């Protein structure tokens, strides 16, 4: 890194908030997707929007690329640094600036964790609805960049439905507001266009989020089926009945086996599939819907249904589901976490095809997913010590994405494209589609300095390995967060 | 299609246009948009045909204005030029209704009412109820929403995929057919509310919701703005999941009411209505439907005021006081708890007074009341007043858009998508 840049950024941020030591720089070499690594040229930890603006302006003036990083939990290499660039970490911008219960809004800094917003809103009977399972650590700035979802997005929507204003630093280093917090500002919806842009259009420095009344009642059901087909049919029947549950999650036999081994979740014995259905809302509604969901599950062949009567029982039901990703590490030395989407009605067909592919290749695939919105998270298991297994697993994992595209779905439902999946973008979108998206990029970042090389395919990224996970994410392993 | 009038028959439709589209004609006076005469009219029936039309328009350097059912085509600023109107009336097919997935794909010229009929057969609905109806393209292009905005948001919130044709004829898609999808930029957000200035919308895919079996509305009389805010807030923060919370205040002397719409199964609606009534201390009366405070009535001026919902009382006060200063008595109505109100002035209101009213209103809205919450003060300008509809003399006198946050970036976006500024030029904020 150019000495002049280092000294200017040190002037701006103060020596304590600039990292140049190679050893320390290495701690930022990857995000939650450890397969992609690169030590950043320099790390800064600004404390204000004005500092970020000054840092970016300096980078822009000297043509130095820069990448934003929140908590580094991203699963697509979106926060992968550049060796020749500056990594701007928002970890020291963690203030909840204000809560306005009457407007049901909060204004927060980008480094605030997702869960902290809900905690701060709780005294007012409100919460921040998007709930990625990394919510204890992931930042709201990162959520905005990824348009993050969570198990309960089926009913409550994604980040983009809950953000009404953004203060950003443009890639030229100018501080500006997009939107005005109302959600109905005049002009183009730049808040909407920015959300989900994976850090490529600028750096978020303040966020206005909507808060939602905490549901009066929550009921959680666990239903066991002998086959995935029966479970899938129950999902379709629930959705078709006009009920919109808070969450519908599904696990197959292998995922259940792994969870059982890891956390002894004691799901019903012999289950080929379990469904977790959570209903939230007004008391009488939840009671009625719970009865209806029970009936539907029974009609579709559920042989055991449990209902959580209190928070402890609800937690017991969720334990298996929440531990599933990490638990797979117990039954396999290495695995790839895939993230793809299919229309809900295509779930049975796609799951059948995945098990065929698994049988043909002899590679085990555990299925854990957000069934309500067709968001699959197949875990492709392999032994990284055995010759050729990794390549075969990558191939299968890629074939699953092809399957999603074939059925009119998406290559990512929540983890983003980042550095990992840009090469799949041309499979989902035509050249004109990608060129048109690029226009937005050019409007914000004509110099191409803001998180370059992410989302859109460039020759430089061809042939990169997809995400291989050798062990659970360190945060999962240490029990800080659950992945599901 | 309207027959060409004698003034324009002298000109012929250029060959490039004629060969691009099976339905092209010279425009008549009746096709003028906000007084701006158009030269040609094309009505493509497919995305491919629309692309050919826009390609031909690009070759001929024609300015282009998309048109749906024209229900509100005059709103906003008049386009500075309009050589070619692209009429979407033949883009009228429902392409795919995947009922099991609660998703529908339609062409842009499909009318909201026709789509509702198709969806109702499967017990579903697109949860959008803009007062004037119109085509999918028009509703998306203006991001128009009605009372259901409170629960379901605006078109931008329900749109999951979009196909557009750029000014140069390039066809592009973003999003897809699944409700959960984060691959690539969300161009649907950019085109929702773009008023035809970035390109032509030809197809859109939406997330649907179950059509509720029952609905009930409770209306509360409120003595003053403060109590209207308290009522709206109580309804919005209740666990009773209202679909809409609408305010209606036809004039300063008329009663001020706030209504709440509850939807769902019959049992659920009965329960929740009872509980809502109790919450409102048994003072609410039942109504058949939620009042459509924002339905356009005459040819006067309509403003859309957006604000933080917690500012409702002070926003109402500002509107009334500013109106009184100019001798105006506006009708106020809209989605109180979503922070969107429509302010209507009669056609007889003098243009100069309306213009001063709009300016003063913006000043009043821009400075939140004493004692307003800290949060709202962090924003440079946490409210807006947009002139939607106005008689020509008023439109000439007012700043239709007012201040817009992020305008420099909007110009940059426009320059990328439509570098020659041929799409609905001058319609938008900042002269875009
Ligand atoms: C165990 C585990 C479980 C997870 N579960 C879910 C889940 O349920 N749902 C889900 O959607 N995701 C999930 N994720 C993925 C991840 O947590 C989310 O993508 C999250 O939003 C990332 O936030 P972060 O602060 O860690 O961002 P980072 O990883 O630091 O960055 C992610 C992207 O955001 C950009 N970025 C960060 N901050 C800013 C800013 N201020 N301005 C502009 N761009 C910025 C970065 O450049 C990068 O492109 C999970 C991850 C893990 C490890
Ligand atoms: C500037 C403006 C602001 C409005 N704001 C609101 C509002 O906030 N709330 C509300 O309830 N109603 C609003 N309306 C009314 C709303 O437009 C109508 O309810 C609905 O758009 C009518 O659809 P239509 O088919 O009649 O479109 P038209 O009235 O024919 O056209 C409306 C606008 O959309 C553009 N347009 C139409 N079709 C397409 C297309 N396929 N691709 C691109 N652009 C297209 C037109 O060029 C025009 O700018 C607004 C209208 C205008 C013009």
PDB file of C-alpha atoms in Angstrom, chain B residues 223-331:
ATOM      1  CA  UNK B 223     -62.047  15.586  17.668  1.00  0.00           C
ATOM      2  CA  UNK B 224     -58.593  16.809  16.608  1.00  0.00           C
ATOM      3  CA  UNK B 225     -55.338  15.827  14.854  1.00  0.00           C
ATOM      4  CA  UNK B 226     -53.793  14.718  18.140  1.00  0.00           C
ATOM      5  CA  UNK B 227     -56.501  12.165  18.761  1.00  0.00           C
ATOM      6  CA  UNK B 228     -56.376  11.046  15.122  1.00  0.00           C
ATOM      7  CA  UNK B 229     -52.699  10.305  15.591  1.00  0.00           C
ATOM      8  CA  UNK B 230     -53.364   8.459  18.823  1.00  0.00           C
ATOM      9  CA  UNK B 231     -56.028   6.346  17.095  1.00  0.00           C
ATOM     10  CA  UNK B 232     -53.861   5.556  14.065  1.00  0.00           C
ATOM     11  CA  UNK B 233     -51.014   4.625  16.359  1.00  0.00           C
ATOM     12  CA  UNK B 234     -53.140   2.384  18.555  1.00  0.00           C
ATOM     13  CA  UNK B 235     -54.466   0.571  15.480  1.00  0.00           C
ATOM     14  CA  UNK B 236     -51.022   0.222  13.908  1.00  0.00           C
ATOM     15  CA  UNK B 237     -49.260  -1.089  16.991  1.00  0.00           C
ATOM     16  CA  UNK B 238     -52.039  -3.460  17.978  1.00  0.00           C
ATOM     17  CA  UNK B 239     -51.446  -7.177  17.433  1.00  0.00           C
ATOM     18  CA  UNK B 240     -54.606  -7.292  15.304  1.00  0.00           C
ATOM     19  CA  UNK B 241     -52.843  -7.071  11.930  1.00  0.00           C
ATOM     20  CA  UNK B 242     -54.903  -4.371  10.196  1.00  0.00           C
ATOM     21  CA  UNK B 243     -54.738  -4.235   6.397  1.00  0.00           C
ATOM     22  CA  UNK B 244     -55.351  -0.493   6.132  1.00  0.00           C
ATOM     23  CA  UNK B 245     -55.613   2.555   8.380  1.00  0.00           C
ATOM     24  CA  UNK B 246     -57.169   5.474   6.518  1.00  0.00           C
ATOM     25  CA  UNK B 247     -57.788   9.038   7.521  1.00  0.00           C
ATOM     26  CA  UNK B 248     -60.506  11.235   6.063  1.00  0.00           C
ATOM     27  CA  UNK B 249     -60.893  14.951   6.733  1.00  0.00           C
ATOM     28  CA  UNK B 250     -62.855  16.539   3.865  1.00  0.00           C
ATOM     29  CA  UNK B 251     -62.558  20.130   5.151  1.00  0.00           C
ATOM     30  CA  UNK B 252     -61.507  22.061   8.239  1.00  0.00           C
ATOM     31  CA  UNK B 253     -65.097  22.173   9.449  1.00  0.00           C
ATOM     32  CA  UNK B 254     -65.938  18.556   8.561  1.00  0.00           C
ATOM     33  CA  UNK B 255     -65.505  15.622  10.941  1.00  0.00           C
ATOM     34  CA  UNK B 256     -62.066  14.014  11.072  1.00  0.00           C
ATOM     35  CA  UNK B 257     -62.199  10.209  11.021  1.00  0.00           C
ATOM     36  CA  UNK B 258     -59.731   7.354  11.118  1.00  0.00           C
ATOM     37  CA  UNK B 259     -60.837   3.947   9.819  1.00  0.00           C
ATOM     38  CA  UNK B 260     -59.253   0.569  10.204  1.00  0.00           C
ATOM     39  CA  UNK B 261     -59.709  -2.361   7.815  1.00  0.00           C
ATOM     40  CA  UNK B 262     -59.459  -5.906   9.144  1.00  0.00           C
ATOM     41  CA  UNK B 263     -59.358  -8.832   6.722  1.00  0.00           C
ATOM     42  CA  UNK B 264     -59.123 -12.606   6.976  1.00  0.00           C
ATOM     43  CA  UNK B 265     -61.370 -15.592   7.556  1.00  0.00           C
ATOM     44  CA  UNK B 266     -64.864 -14.824   8.858  1.00  0.00           C
ATOM     45  CA  UNK B 267     -64.055 -16.047  12.386  1.00  0.00           C
ATOM     46  CA  UNK B 268     -60.838 -14.154  12.507  1.00  0.00           C
ATOM     47  CA  UNK B 269     -62.417 -10.908  11.325  1.00  0.00           C
ATOM     48  CA  UNK B 270     -65.233 -11.215  13.859  1.00  0.00           C
ATOM     49  CA  UNK B 271     -62.752 -11.754  16.700  1.00  0.00           C
ATOM     50  CA  UNK B 272     -60.353  -9.057  15.688  1.00  0.00           C
ATOM     51  CA  UNK B 273     -63.097  -6.525  15.020  1.00  0.00           C
ATOM     52  CA  UNK B 274     -64.438  -7.093  18.531  1.00  0.00           C
ATOM     53  CA  UNK B 275     -61.009  -6.682  20.028  1.00  0.00           C
ATOM     54  CA  UNK B 276     -60.248  -3.615  17.917  1.00  0.00           C
ATOM     55  CA  UNK B 277     -63.496  -2.029  19.010  1.00  0.00           C
ATOM     56  CA  UNK B 278     -62.573  -2.657  22.648  1.00  0.00           C
ATOM     57  CA  UNK B 279     -59.141  -1.195  22.031  1.00  0.00           C
ATOM     58  CA  UNK B 280     -60.793   1.942  20.670  1.00  0.00           C
ATOM     59  CA  UNK B 281     -62.917   2.043  23.828  1.00  0.00           C
ATOM     60  CA  UNK B 282     -66.103   1.034  22.045  1.00  0.00           C
ATOM     61  CA  UNK B 283     -66.269   4.377  20.297  1.00  0.00           C
ATOM     62  CA  UNK B 284     -65.780   3.167  16.748  1.00  0.00           C
ATOM     63  CA  UNK B 285     -68.670   2.532  14.408  1.00  0.00           C
ATOM     64  CA  UNK B 286     -68.714  -0.221  11.811  1.00  0.00           C
ATOM     65  CA  UNK B 287     -68.604   0.775   8.158  1.00  0.00           C
ATOM     66  CA  UNK B 288     -69.002  -1.278   5.031  1.00  0.00           C
ATOM     67  CA  UNK B 289     -65.746  -0.299   3.424  1.00  0.00           C
ATOM     68  CA  UNK B 290     -62.744   1.766   4.193  1.00  0.00           C
ATOM     69  CA  UNK B 291     -63.202   5.347   3.013  1.00  0.00           C
ATOM     70  CA  UNK B 292     -61.263   6.088  -0.147  1.00  0.00           C
ATOM     71  CA  UNK B 293     -60.055   9.456   1.035  1.00  0.00           C
ATOM     72  CA  UNK B 294     -57.627   9.683  -1.842  1.00  0.00           C
ATOM     73  CA  UNK B 295     -59.863   8.993  -4.827  1.00  0.00           C
ATOM     74  CA  UNK B 296     -59.566  11.839  -7.314  1.00  0.00           C
ATOM     75  CA  UNK B 297     -62.817  13.774  -7.653  1.00  0.00           C
ATOM     76  CA  UNK B 298     -62.587  16.909  -9.757  1.00  0.00           C
ATOM     77  CA  UNK B 299     -59.987  18.578 -11.914  1.00  0.00           C
ATOM     78  CA  UNK B 300     -58.315  20.379  -9.026  1.00  0.00           C
ATOM     79  CA  UNK B 301     -54.885  19.973  -7.500  1.00  0.00           C
ATOM     80  CA  UNK B 302     -53.815  16.796  -5.707  1.00  0.00           C
ATOM     81  CA  UNK B 303     -50.678  16.602  -3.587  1.00  0.00           C
ATOM     82  CA  UNK B 304     -49.152  13.532  -2.079  1.00  0.00           C
ATOM     83  CA  UNK B 305     -47.640  14.247   1.304  1.00  0.00           C
ATOM     84  CA  UNK B 306     -45.309  11.619   2.769  1.00  0.00           C
ATOM     85  CA  UNK B 307     -44.055  11.797   6.362  1.00  0.00           C
ATOM     86  CA  UNK B 308     -43.021   9.739   9.374  1.00  0.00           C
ATOM     87  CA  UNK B 309     -46.238   8.294  10.827  1.00  0.00           C
ATOM     88  CA  UNK B 310     -45.427   9.667  14.292  1.00  0.00           C
ATOM     89  CA  UNK B 311     -45.660  13.180  12.829  1.00  0.00           C
ATOM     90  CA  UNK B 312     -49.276  12.759  11.731  1.00  0.00           C
ATOM     91  CA  UNK B 313     -50.796  15.349  14.075  1.00  0.00           C
ATOM     92  CA  UNK B 314     -48.251  18.027  13.281  1.00  0.00           C
ATOM     93  CA  UNK B 315     -48.504  17.298   9.538  1.00  0.00           C
ATOM     94  CA  UNK B 316     -52.288  17.758   9.731  1.00  0.00           C
ATOM     95  CA  UNK B 317     -51.814  21.001  11.659  1.00  0.00           C
ATOM     96  CA  UNK B 318     -49.295  22.283   9.134  1.00  0.00           C
ATOM     97  CA  UNK B 319     -51.626  21.499   6.220  1.00  0.00           C
ATOM     98  CA  UNK B 320     -54.583  23.226   7.883  1.00  0.00           C
ATOM     99  CA  UNK B 321     -52.603  26.285   8.996  1.00  0.00           C
ATOM    100  CA  UNK B 322     -50.860  26.698   5.655  1.00  0.00           C
ATOM    101  CA  UNK B 323     -54.195  26.302   3.897  1.00  0.00           C
ATOM    102  CA  UNK B 324     -55.853  28.914   6.106  1.00  0.00           C
ATOM    103  CA  UNK B 325     -53.034  31.387   5.410  1.00  0.00           C
ATOM    104  CA  UNK B 326     -53.893  31.182   1.705  1.00  0.00           C
ATOM    105  CA  UNK B 327     -57.641  31.062   2.181  1.00  0.00           C
ATOM    106  CA  UNK B 328     -57.734  27.427   1.074  1.00  0.00           C
ATOM    107  CA  UNK B 329     -59.652  24.589   2.675  1.00  0.00           C
ATOM    108  CA  UNK B 330     -58.139  21.347   1.363  1.00  0.00           C
ATOM    109  CA  UNK B 331     -59.621  17.855   1.656  1.00  0.00           C
TER     110      UNK B 331
END
